């Protein structure tokens, strides 16, 4: 199988952490691609019509995307139970959606700063994205700490990758302020070998 990959993509990192944690790295060949909405990665054309990473090419089925689908695929393949059955499943899916929502807002902020011409940038819109992230971090800190401290699952991996991306691209915003429990959880989680091995270059 071939995973279309980028070292700095937090969505790809979710998949990579899962592969580490479930011992499936050796089953996947990585193809590094670089693309933005304005200059799509050519190797992805014909694979993922959205031209985004991660995408997973398989010999026996259509290419899978996006990160949630790929993570669910590898979880099922390893029978890892990172998307557990029963009531906890809905918590895990909601937590992953919250983490991906942080990433979606943070990536929009990154693209706005990097891709949009300076005279077309809209500060109010960027700040509105950051408000979403602030609310999500506060919700994690207030409502989700018991879950985050439980058995390893995909919700935790997604949250850790989202916080890692905030450190990478929006460090100056200081997401830790007022979120002491979340910051302490992240400090410990980010020392897992799977997180250390997938740390993006700064
Ligand atoms: N919802 C997607 C988001 C993937 C995504 O936005 N990936 C970025 C890299 S971090 C990308 O490929 N961007 C290129 C583009 O938007 O054209 C997922 O979970 O996989």
XYZ file of C-alpha atoms and ligand atoms in Angstrom:
222
model
C 0.000 0.000 0.000
C 1.173 3.522 -0.700
C 0.456 6.382 1.666
C 0.646 9.845 0.126
C 2.440 11.674 2.852
C 3.768 15.011 4.053
C 6.002 15.403 7.109
C 4.249 18.556 8.247
C 0.631 17.496 7.658
C -1.099 16.876 10.983
C -3.752 14.766 9.222
C -1.017 12.501 7.872
C 0.528 12.439 11.339
C -2.702 10.915 12.731
C -2.277 8.000 10.339
C 1.453 7.675 11.067
C 0.936 7.616 14.841
C -1.712 4.920 14.403
C 0.643 2.905 12.171
C 3.366 3.144 14.836
C 1.025 2.229 17.657
C -0.402 -0.774 15.803
C 2.889 -1.982 14.321
C 1.821 -1.643 10.664
C 4.504 0.734 9.394
C 6.243 -1.970 7.404
C 3.078 -2.539 5.345
C 3.081 0.957 3.909
C 5.325 2.708 1.412
C 5.435 6.485 1.845
C 5.303 8.874 -1.086
C 6.009 12.409 -0.002
C 4.066 15.061 -1.894
C 3.719 18.799 -1.476
C 0.670 20.721 -2.554
C -1.642 23.567 -1.699
C -5.099 24.488 -3.011
C -3.313 26.813 -5.467
C -0.752 24.299 -6.624
C -2.139 20.788 -6.215
C 0.294 17.886 -5.827
C 0.420 16.239 -9.269
C 0.829 12.632 -7.976
C -2.516 12.936 -6.210
C -4.441 13.773 -9.351
C -6.464 10.731 -10.338
C -6.062 9.335 -6.807
C -7.873 11.830 -4.628
C -10.029 14.353 -6.508
C -9.584 16.713 -3.548
C -5.760 16.504 -4.042
C -5.173 16.356 -0.285
C -2.999 14.189 1.920
C -3.311 11.677 3.424
C -4.541 9.323 0.695
C -3.972 5.579 0.734
C -3.519 3.645 -2.503
C -4.360 -0.057 -2.154
C -3.753 -2.944 -4.576
C -7.212 -4.392 -3.982
C -9.565 -1.430 -3.832
C -10.010 2.236 -4.530
C -7.741 4.837 -2.949
C -8.928 5.792 0.531
C -9.188 9.294 1.944
C -9.492 11.247 4.236
C -7.532 10.757 7.499
C -10.578 9.502 9.411
C -11.343 6.840 6.832
C -7.693 5.760 6.583
C -7.355 5.572 10.378
C -10.546 3.511 10.651
C -9.214 1.222 7.900
C -5.889 0.557 9.654
C -7.575 0.214 13.025
C -9.884 -2.473 11.641
C -7.005 -4.169 9.820
C -5.004 -4.492 13.053
C -8.085 -5.136 15.193
C -6.622 -2.495 17.493
C -9.907 -1.255 18.942
C -8.922 2.417 18.726
C -12.530 2.982 17.617
C -14.132 0.869 20.329
C -17.622 -0.572 20.198
C -20.407 0.599 22.501
C -21.050 3.997 24.020
C -17.368 4.995 24.060
C -17.302 4.815 20.252
C -19.439 7.969 19.955
C -17.125 9.781 22.352
C -14.092 8.766 20.303
C -15.702 9.891 17.041
C -16.785 13.197 18.572
C -13.339 13.770 20.034
C -11.710 13.065 16.673
C -14.163 15.458 14.995
C -13.277 18.128 17.565
C -9.555 17.619 16.957
C -10.021 17.697 13.189
C -12.098 20.872 13.608
C -9.135 22.481 15.388
C -6.953 21.416 12.477
C -9.375 22.681 9.833
C -9.478 26.124 11.480
C -5.707 26.190 12.081
C -4.937 25.159 8.498
C -7.238 27.887 7.148
C -5.278 30.380 9.245
C -1.993 29.028 7.891
C -3.181 29.193 4.273
C -4.553 32.703 4.785
C -1.156 33.926 5.989
C 0.919 31.998 3.463
C -1.146 31.918 0.300
C -3.438 34.920 0.245
C -1.925 38.181 -1.026
C -1.268 40.574 1.887
C -3.759 43.185 0.625
C -6.555 40.585 0.548
C -6.026 39.182 4.050
C -8.923 39.583 6.464
C -7.904 39.775 10.127
C -11.431 39.448 11.486
C -11.923 36.183 9.642
C -8.579 34.818 10.908
C -9.506 35.792 14.473
C -12.859 34.024 14.064
C -10.971 30.830 13.220
C -8.826 31.255 16.332
C -11.953 31.685 18.474
C -13.080 28.227 17.312
C -9.722 26.804 18.381
C -9.853 28.560 21.754
C -13.337 27.188 22.387
C -12.271 23.692 21.358
C -9.203 23.753 23.640
C -11.343 24.990 26.543
C -13.865 22.195 25.895
C -11.066 19.619 25.873
C -9.694 21.012 29.125
C -13.075 21.174 30.874
C -15.002 18.212 29.495
C -12.641 15.633 28.006
C -9.780 15.109 30.430
C -11.147 11.865 31.907
C -11.464 10.409 28.424
C -8.038 11.644 27.339
C -6.506 9.941 30.381
C -8.128 6.574 29.590
C -7.073 3.691 27.325
C -5.413 4.744 24.063
C -7.849 5.449 21.240
C -8.120 7.467 18.053
C -9.643 10.477 19.813
C -6.499 10.910 21.872
C -4.205 10.523 18.870
C -6.183 13.106 16.896
C -6.144 15.617 19.773
C -2.384 15.194 20.251
C -1.756 15.741 16.520
C -3.965 18.841 16.559
C -2.114 20.348 19.547
C 1.201 19.501 17.925
C 0.133 21.442 14.839
C -0.819 24.454 16.963
C 2.709 24.376 18.385
C 4.188 24.075 14.895
C 2.282 26.877 13.148
C 0.514 28.988 15.787
C 2.797 28.744 18.802
C 2.667 32.477 19.489
C -1.081 32.241 20.143
C -0.393 30.286 23.348
C -3.125 27.607 23.386
C -1.894 26.404 26.828
C -3.063 29.568 28.647
C -5.957 28.598 30.923
C -5.755 24.960 29.801
C -3.371 23.536 32.394
C -4.810 20.013 32.498
C -4.758 19.711 28.714
C -1.207 21.077 28.546
C -0.015 18.550 31.151
C -1.740 15.687 29.329
C -0.163 16.760 26.020
C 3.314 17.070 27.545
C 3.127 13.431 28.654
C 1.398 12.107 25.501
C 3.875 13.778 23.166
C 6.684 11.691 24.690
C 5.152 8.458 23.360
C 7.590 6.898 20.850
C 4.918 7.179 18.124
C 4.659 10.926 18.702
C 8.419 11.435 18.933
C 8.960 9.474 15.692
C 6.414 11.593 13.809
C 7.385 15.005 15.167
C 7.312 17.470 12.243
C 10.499 19.341 11.329
C 10.233 22.904 12.646
N -10.158 16.357 6.054
C -8.879 15.997 5.463
C -7.970 17.217 5.430
C -6.646 16.916 4.708
C -5.891 18.199 4.369
O -6.457 19.319 4.367
N -4.600 18.032 4.054
C -3.806 19.174 3.654
C -2.384 19.051 4.184
S -2.338 19.352 5.905
C -3.713 19.186 2.146
O -3.449 18.172 1.527
N -3.913 20.364 1.540
C -3.827 20.551 0.125
C -5.065 21.231 -0.402
O -5.942 21.645 0.374
O -5.163 21.346 -1.632
C -8.277 14.825 6.250
O -8.690 14.595 7.400
O -7.457 14.078 5.697
